[in-house]
Coordinates of C-alpha atoms and ligand atoms in Angstrom, one line a residue:
M1 CA 0.1 0.1 -0.1
S2 CA 1.3 3.6 -0.7
D3 CA 2.1 6.1 1.7
V4 CA -0.9 8.1 0.7
K5 CA -3.5 5.1 1.0
A6 CA -2.2 3.9 3.9
A7 CA -2.5 7.6 5.7
A8 CA -6.2 7.5 4.0
A9 CA -7.0 3.9 5.5
A10 CA -6.0 5.0 8.9
A11 CA -8.4 8.4 8.4
L12 CA -11.1 6.1 7.5
A13 CA -14.5 7.6 8.4
K14 CA -17.5 5.8 7.2
G15 CA -20.2 8.0 5.4
L16 CA -17.1 11.0 6.3
E17 CA -18.4 11.3 9.7
G18 CA -16.1 14.1 11.1
V19 CA -14.4 14.5 7.9
I20 CA -13.8 18.6 7.0
G21 CA -15.1 18.5 3.4
G22 CA -14.0 22.1 2.7
Q23 CA -14.6 26.2 3.7
T24 CA -17.6 27.9 3.6
A25 CA -18.8 31.4 4.5
V26 CA -22.5 30.2 3.9
C27 CA -23.4 28.7 6.9
S28 CA -22.1 27.4 9.9
I29 CA -23.5 24.4 12.5
E30 CA -22.6 24.4 16.0
Q31 CA -24.0 22.3 19.0
D32 CA -25.6 25.6 20.0
K33 CA -26.1 27.6 17.0
L34 CA -26.9 27.7 13.6
I35 CA -25.8 30.4 11.4
Y36 CA -26.2 32.0 8.4
R37 CA -24.2 34.3 7.0
G38 CA -23.5 35.4 10.6
Y39 CA -27.2 35.6 11.9
E40 CA -28.5 32.9 14.3
I41 CA -31.7 31.1 13.2
H42 CA -34.0 32.4 16.3
D43 CA -33.2 35.5 15.2
L44 CA -34.1 34.8 11.3
A45 CA -37.0 32.9 12.3
E46 CA -38.6 35.6 14.5
H47 CA -37.4 38.7 12.5
A48 CA -36.5 37.9 9.0
T49 CA -38.8 36.8 5.9
F50 CA -38.4 34.2 3.4
E51 CA -37.2 36.6 0.8
Q52 CA -34.9 38.3 2.9
V53 CA -33.2 35.1 3.8
A54 CA -32.9 34.5 0.4
F55 CA -31.4 37.3 -0.4
L56 CA -28.9 37.1 2.3
L57 CA -27.7 33.6 1.2
L58 CA -27.4 34.4 -2.4
E59 CA -26.2 38.1 -2.3
G60 CA -23.8 37.6 0.8
H61 CA -25.4 40.6 2.8
K62 CA -28.9 41.9 4.8
P63 CA -30.8 43.3 1.9
T64 CA -31.7 47.1 2.1
D65 CA -35.5 48.1 1.9
A66 CA -34.4 49.1 -1.8
E67 CA -32.4 46.0 -2.1
L68 CA -35.5 43.8 -0.8
A69 CA -37.8 45.6 -3.3
R70 CA -35.5 45.3 -6.6
F71 CA -35.3 41.3 -5.4
K72 CA -39.0 40.8 -4.8
A73 CA -39.7 42.0 -8.2
E74 CA -37.2 40.2 -9.7
L75 CA -38.2 36.8 -8.0
I76 CA -41.6 38.0 -9.1
A77 CA -40.9 38.7 -12.9
E78 CA -39.3 35.2 -13.2
R79 CA -42.5 32.8 -11.4
A80 CA -44.1 31.8 -14.6
L81 CA -42.7 28.4 -16.5
H82 CA -41.4 27.9 -19.7
P83 CA -44.4 26.1 -21.7
I84 CA -42.0 23.0 -22.1
V85 CA -41.9 22.5 -18.4
T86 CA -45.7 23.0 -18.1
T87 CA -46.1 20.7 -20.8
Y88 CA -44.1 18.3 -19.0
L89 CA -45.9 18.6 -15.8
E90 CA -49.8 18.8 -17.7
S91 CA -48.6 15.3 -19.0
V92 CA -46.9 13.3 -16.0
G93 CA -50.1 13.2 -14.1
G94 CA -50.7 9.5 -15.3
W95 CA -46.8 8.2 -14.2
I96 CA -47.6 9.9 -10.6
A97 CA -50.9 8.8 -10.2
S98 CA -49.4 5.2 -11.1
G99 CA -46.7 5.6 -8.7
R100 CA -43.8 5.3 -11.5
A101 CA -43.0 8.9 -10.6
V102 CA -43.3 11.0 -7.3
P103 CA -43.2 14.5 -6.9
M104 CA -39.7 14.7 -5.9
D105 CA -38.6 12.6 -9.4
V106 CA -41.2 15.2 -11.3
V107 CA -39.2 18.4 -9.5
R108 CA -35.9 17.0 -10.8
T109 CA -37.1 16.4 -14.1
S110 CA -38.4 19.8 -14.3
I111 CA -35.1 21.4 -13.2
S112 CA -33.3 19.5 -15.6
L113 CA -35.6 20.7 -18.3
L114 CA -35.2 24.5 -17.1
G115 CA -32.0 24.1 -17.7
H116 CA -32.9 23.7 -21.8
T117 CA -34.8 27.5 -21.4
D118 CA -32.2 29.8 -19.4
P119 CA -30.2 31.3 -21.2
D120 CA -26.9 31.2 -18.8
A121 CA -27.5 27.7 -18.4
Q122 CA -23.6 27.1 -19.6
D123 CA -22.3 30.4 -18.1
N124 CA -20.5 29.6 -14.6
S125 CA -19.6 32.9 -14.0
A126 CA -20.7 34.7 -10.3
A127 CA -22.9 36.9 -12.3
A128 CA -24.6 34.0 -14.0
N129 CA -25.0 32.4 -11.5
L130 CA -26.9 34.5 -9.2
R131 CA -28.9 35.1 -12.0
K132 CA -30.1 31.3 -12.1
A133 CA -30.4 31.5 -8.6
K134 CA -32.8 33.9 -8.7
R135 CA -34.8 32.2 -11.6
L136 CA -35.0 28.2 -9.9
T137 CA -35.6 30.6 -6.5
A138 CA -39.0 31.8 -8.3
K139 CA -39.6 28.9 -10.6
I140 CA -39.4 26.0 -8.2
P141 CA -42.7 27.0 -6.2
T142 CA -44.2 26.9 -10.0
I143 CA -43.3 23.5 -10.2
I144 CA -44.9 22.3 -7.0
G145 CA -47.9 24.0 -7.8
H146 CA -48.3 23.2 -11.6
M147 CA -47.8 19.6 -10.2
Q148 CA -50.6 19.0 -7.5
N149 CA -53.1 20.9 -9.8
V150 CA -52.7 18.3 -12.1
I151 CA -52.4 15.8 -9.5
D152 CA -55.9 17.3 -8.4
G153 CA -57.3 17.4 -11.8
K154 CA -57.7 20.9 -11.3
G155 CA -56.9 23.8 -14.2
I156 CA -53.6 25.1 -14.0
V157 CA -53.4 28.0 -11.2
G158 CA -51.6 31.1 -12.5
R159 CA -49.9 30.0 -15.6
E160 CA -49.5 33.1 -17.2
L161 CA -47.9 34.9 -14.0
G162 CA -46.7 31.6 -11.8
G163 CA -49.3 32.6 -9.2
D164 CA -50.1 35.6 -7.8
P165 CA -47.8 38.8 -8.0
T166 CA -49.4 40.1 -4.7
L167 CA -48.4 37.2 -3.0
S168 CA -45.2 36.8 -0.9
H169 CA -43.1 33.7 -1.9
A170 CA -45.0 31.4 0.5
A171 CA -48.2 32.6 -0.1
N172 CA -48.3 32.4 -3.1
L173 CA -46.6 28.8 -3.0
L174 CA -49.6 27.7 -1.2
Y175 CA -52.1 29.8 -3.5
M176 CA -50.8 28.1 -6.3
M177 CA -51.2 24.5 -5.3
T178 CA -54.8 25.1 -4.2
G179 CA -56.2 28.0 -5.8
R180 CA -57.1 29.2 -2.2
K181 CA -55.8 32.9 -0.6
P182 CA -53.9 31.1 2.4
S183 CA -54.9 32.8 6.0
A184 CA -51.9 35.1 7.5
D185 CA -50.9 32.4 10.0
E186 CA -50.6 29.9 7.1
A187 CA -48.5 31.8 5.2
H188 CA -46.3 33.1 8.2
V189 CA -45.8 29.4 9.4
L190 CA -44.7 28.1 5.6
D191 CA -42.3 31.4 5.2
V192 CA -40.7 30.3 8.6
S193 CA -40.4 26.6 7.8
L194 CA -38.7 28.2 4.3
I195 CA -36.1 30.0 6.5
L196 CA -35.6 26.9 8.6
Y197 CA -35.4 24.7 5.5
A198 CA -33.1 27.1 3.4
E199 CA -29.5 26.4 4.2
H200 CA -27.5 24.0 6.4
E201 CA -23.6 24.1 5.3
F202 CA -22.1 20.8 4.4
N203 CA -25.2 18.1 4.6
A204 CA -25.6 15.4 2.2
S205 CA -27.5 17.0 -0.6
T206 CA -25.7 20.5 -0.5
F207 CA -22.1 18.5 -0.8
T208 CA -23.4 16.7 -3.8
T209 CA -23.9 20.2 -5.7
R210 CA -20.6 20.8 -4.4
V211 CA -19.3 18.0 -5.9
I212 CA -20.9 18.1 -9.1
A213 CA -20.0 22.2 -9.2
G214 CA -16.1 21.5 -8.4
T215 CA -16.0 19.3 -11.8
L216 CA -17.0 22.4 -13.4
S217 CA -20.4 21.2 -14.1
D218 CA -23.2 24.0 -14.4
M219 CA -26.0 25.1 -11.9
H220 CA -29.0 23.3 -13.2
G221 CA -27.1 19.8 -13.2
A222 CA -25.6 20.4 -9.7
V223 CA -29.1 21.2 -8.6
T224 CA -30.5 18.2 -10.0
G225 CA -28.3 16.0 -8.5
G226 CA -29.1 18.0 -4.9
V227 CA -32.7 17.2 -5.2
A228 CA -31.7 13.5 -6.0
A229 CA -29.9 13.3 -2.8
L230 CA -32.7 15.4 -0.6
K231 CA -35.0 13.0 -1.8
G232 CA -34.0 10.3 0.4
P233 CA -35.4 9.3 3.5
L234 CA -32.3 9.7 5.5
H235 CA -32.7 13.2 4.1
G236 CA -35.0 15.6 3.1
G237 CA -37.0 12.5 2.6
A238 CA -38.0 12.3 6.3
N239 CA -40.3 14.8 6.6
E240 CA -42.6 12.8 4.6
M241 CA -41.6 9.5 6.7
A242 CA -42.2 11.3 9.9
M243 CA -46.1 12.1 8.8
E244 CA -46.4 8.3 7.4
M245 CA -45.2 7.2 10.6
L246 CA -47.2 9.2 13.0
K247 CA -50.1 8.0 11.0
E248 CA -48.9 4.4 11.2
I249 CA -48.9 5.0 15.1
F250 CA -52.4 5.9 14.7
R251 CA -53.8 3.4 13.1
D252 CA -52.5 1.1 15.2
V253 CA -53.5 3.0 18.6
G254 CA -56.2 4.8 17.8
E255 CA -56.9 8.2 19.0
A256 CA -57.7 6.7 22.4
G257 CA -54.5 5.4 22.3
I258 CA -52.7 9.0 22.5
G259 CA -51.2 9.6 25.6
T260 CA -51.2 6.0 26.9
S261 CA -48.6 3.5 27.4
Q262 CA -50.0 1.7 24.1
V263 CA -47.6 4.4 22.3
D264 CA -44.6 3.4 24.6
D265 CA -45.3 -0.1 23.1
W266 CA -45.6 0.6 19.7
M267 CA -42.3 2.4 20.0
Q268 CA -40.7 -0.4 22.4
K269 CA -41.3 -2.8 19.4
A270 CA -39.7 -0.4 16.9
F271 CA -36.5 -0.2 19.3
D272 CA -36.7 -4.2 19.4
T273 CA -36.8 -4.6 15.7
K274 CA -34.2 -1.9 15.3
R275 CA -36.4 0.3 12.9
K276 CA -35.4 4.2 12.2
L277 CA -37.5 6.6 13.1
M278 CA -37.8 9.0 10.9
G279 CA -37.3 12.6 11.8
F280 CA -35.3 11.9 14.8
G281 CA -31.1 11.9 15.2
H282 CA -28.7 14.0 13.3
R283 CA -25.4 13.3 12.1
V284 CA -23.7 16.7 13.5
Y285 CA -26.2 17.7 16.1
K286 CA -26.0 15.9 19.1
N287 CA -28.1 17.6 22.4
G288 CA -31.1 18.3 19.0
D289 CA -31.7 20.2 16.0
H290 CA -32.2 23.9 16.7
R291 CA -35.1 24.4 14.1
A292 CA -37.6 21.4 15.6
G293 CA -38.2 23.4 18.5
I294 CA -39.1 26.8 16.5
L295 CA -41.2 24.4 14.1
F296 CA -43.1 22.5 16.4
N297 CA -44.6 25.3 18.7
L298 CA -45.6 27.4 15.5
G299 CA -46.8 24.8 14.1
K300 CA -48.8 23.6 17.2
S301 CA -49.7 27.1 17.9
M302 CA -51.4 27.2 14.4
A303 CA -53.2 24.3 14.5
A304 CA -54.9 25.5 17.6
K305 CA -56.0 28.7 16.3
I306 CA -58.0 26.5 13.5
D307 CA -61.7 26.2 14.8
A308 CA -62.3 22.1 15.3
A309 CA -64.7 22.5 12.2
S310 CA -62.2 23.4 9.7
Q311 CA -59.1 21.2 11.4
P312 CA -57.7 19.0 8.2
T313 CA -58.4 15.4 9.5
F314 CA -56.6 11.9 9.4
G315 CA -59.2 8.9 10.1
G316 CA -61.0 11.4 12.2
L317 CA -58.0 12.6 13.9
R318 CA -57.8 16.7 14.0
A319 CA -54.6 18.5 13.7
P320 CA -54.1 19.4 17.4
K321 CA -54.3 15.6 18.3
W322 CA -50.9 15.3 15.9
F323 CA -49.1 17.5 17.9
D324 CA -50.2 15.9 21.4
L325 CA -49.0 12.4 19.9
G326 CA -45.9 14.0 18.1
A327 CA -45.0 15.6 21.8
Q328 CA -45.4 11.8 22.8
V329 CA -43.1 10.2 20.6
Q330 CA -41.0 12.7 21.4
Q331 CA -40.7 12.1 24.9
I332 CA -40.3 8.7 24.5
M333 CA -37.3 8.7 21.9
L334 CA -35.8 11.3 24.5
T335 CA -36.3 9.1 27.5
K336 CA -35.3 5.4 25.9
K337 CA -33.0 6.7 23.7
N338 CA -31.5 10.1 24.0
I339 CA -32.0 10.7 20.6
H340 CA -33.6 14.4 19.6
P341 CA -36.2 15.5 16.8
N342 CA -34.8 17.1 13.5
V343 CA -36.4 19.7 11.8
D344 CA -38.4 17.0 9.5
F345 CA -40.5 15.9 12.4
P346 CA -42.5 18.6 13.3
C347 CA -42.6 20.3 9.5
G348 CA -45.0 16.6 9.1
M349 CA -47.3 17.9 11.6
T350 CA -47.1 21.3 10.7
Y351 CA -47.1 20.7 6.8
F352 CA -50.6 18.3 7.3
T353 CA -52.4 21.2 9.3
M354 CA -51.6 23.2 6.3
R355 CA -53.1 20.7 4.4
I356 CA -50.7 20.4 2.1
P357 CA -50.5 16.6 0.5
V358 CA -47.6 14.3 2.3
P359 CA -45.5 13.7 -1.4
Q360 CA -44.9 17.6 -1.2
Y361 CA -43.2 17.8 1.8
T362 CA -39.8 17.3 0.7
P363 CA -40.8 19.4 -2.9
I364 CA -41.0 22.5 -0.3
F365 CA -37.6 21.8 0.8
V366 CA -36.0 22.0 -2.1
A367 CA -38.1 25.4 -2.8
A368 CA -36.4 26.8 0.5
R369 CA -33.1 25.0 0.0
I370 CA -32.3 26.1 -3.7
T371 CA -31.2 28.9 -2.1
G372 CA -28.8 27.3 0.4
W373 CA -27.2 25.4 -2.6
A374 CA -26.8 27.9 -4.8
A375 CA -25.2 30.0 -2.5
H376 CA -22.7 26.6 -2.2
I377 CA -22.7 26.3 -6.0
S378 CA -21.5 29.4 -6.6
E379 CA -18.9 29.4 -3.5
Q380 CA -17.4 26.5 -5.2
H381 CA -17.2 27.8 -8.7
A382 CA -15.5 31.1 -7.1
D383 CA -12.4 28.7 -5.8
N384 CA -12.6 25.9 -7.1
R385 CA -10.5 22.7 -6.9
L386 CA -12.3 19.1 -7.7
I387 CA -13.3 17.1 -5.0
R388 CA -11.9 13.2 -5.3
P389 CA -11.6 11.7 -2.2
L390 CA -10.0 8.2 -2.1
S391 CA -11.3 4.6 -1.0
I392 CA -10.2 1.6 0.3
Y393 CA -9.9 -1.4 -1.5
T394 CA -11.9 -4.4 -0.3
G395 CA -12.1 -6.6 -3.5
A396 CA -10.0 -9.6 -5.0
A397 CA -6.4 -9.5 -4.7
E398 CA -4.5 -9.2 -7.7
R399 CA -4.7 -12.3 -10.4
K400 CA -4.2 -13.2 -14.1
W401 CA -7.2 -12.9 -16.5
Ligands
COA501 N1 -34.5 6.1 15.0 C1 -33.8 4.9 16.0 N2 -32.3 5.1 15.9 C2 -31.6 5.8 15.8 C3 -32.0 7.0 15.0 C4 -33.2 7.1 14.7 N3 -34.0 8.0 13.9 N4 -31.0 7.8 14.4 C5 -29.8 7.6 15.0 N5 -30.2 6.2 15.8 C6 -29.2 5.0 16.5 C7 -28.9 4.1 15.2 O1 -29.5 3.4 15.3 C8 -27.0 3.7 16.3 O2 -27.8 3.1 17.3 P1 -26.5 1.9 17.6 O3 -25.3 2.8 17.7 O4 -26.8 1.2 18.4 O5 -26.4 1.0 16.1 C9 -26.8 4.9 16.4 O6 -28.3 5.9 16.7 C10 -26.5 5.9 15.6 O7 -27.0 6.2 14.2 P2 -26.3 6.5 12.7 O8 -27.6 6.1 11.6 O9 -25.1 5.7 13.3 O10 -26.4 7.7 12.5 P3 -25.5 8.7 11.4 O11 -24.8 10.1 11.7 O12 -25.2 7.6 10.6 O13 -27.3 9.2 11.1 C11 -29.5 10.0 10.2 C12 -28.1 10.3 11.1 C13 -29.9 11.3 10.8 C14 -29.1 9.0 9.3 C15 -29.8 9.2 11.3 O14 -30.1 9.7 12.7 C16 -31.4 8.8 10.9 O15 -31.4 7.8 9.6 N6 -32.5 9.3 11.1 C17 -33.5 9.0 10.6 C18 -33.7 9.9 9.1 C19 -33.9 11.6 9.3 O16 -34.7 11.7 10.0 N7 -33.2 12.0 8.5 C20 -33.3 13.4 8.6 C21 -31.8 13.9 9.0 S1 -32.1 16.0 8.9

């Protein structure tokens, strides 16, 4: 074994745990803090809007009022989709219905198609990357909205303009999905969830985008790879799986079982079979994910404010009860396993309360994370070196053909 290989073998970390993969000025994750370009996440969740945070991540500083107005106008002007993407979305409904295509695949393919429609597609300069980042940020909610209209068999909402130009980014996303203007509370909670999801340092999907950008490939290609990485249940797909898991517990214990030892018994069975509980655990955070508590509290208070008659239900179980069940599951995980929830756990219950169909939870994560991905892709292009680690060979010894 060469010296280089021997050193690499000594440093092997499965899943690259603990390995420093590069430098970034975009985000810092510490056990007690999550920071976007110097601003702490609780501060941003309480005082900023998604558009402000998107500007911060993409343009690098807190916007002035004039800069924010310009940025919002740029996003609104870029919301509509090229007909080639809308035609694709209108043709894919049958494959979604049959399960051959899931919404995350449709988002991935749509972003890939958007590359063909972008005049800057092959230009990796900082200015072109910023233009492409804004277009992608503006258009991904439109993809999600149009796709949901197709799934629901409804006419496309806001085809010409990509929704309603008077609505904020978050409110317009909900409007395009449903054709209904959301309440101020719903728009605010979605907005905060987008802020929480916008950026997270060298997570699997962001690292994927940086590896792709590191070959000097283009932004649409890198983002397409990022979507594929985010889809997996160990990463962004966990928000959908977390809600499905809560439904499974509810189906097994019933409403009367919530708050009783039946939930403990369900969890014990999961522990006994070494089942991974979705929305729990984190590679970096060992004392809890800063974002989870913010979203749990917001979602819970939104659910409590909706009058009983108009609360969404599943199997007759109303929105607030999902938070009771979620709180109990969190408590059992903490007491028995010392494992904290991550942001995907409260996201499931919160998006359920907003009547968002479960298969759109991870696409909405994309609508937020596009800002972080784009910031990292631009940072990688600006100071590039090919990302190319080593491996340790475990195959057959050398032999004659
Ligand atoms: N449910 C049950 N046990 C869990 C767990 C979970 N969600 N997350 C971690 N653990 C346990 C593992 O079983 C393992 O126990 P062991 O040492 O007795 O075998 C230990 O904690 C370490 O887990 P590991 O999977 O090696 O940690 P990781 O750093 O490789 O993985 C995650 C991190 C996020 C992939 C992992 O926690 C997970 O799969 N969580 C569920 C999916 C999820 O919510 N993903 C979103 C992340 S933001």
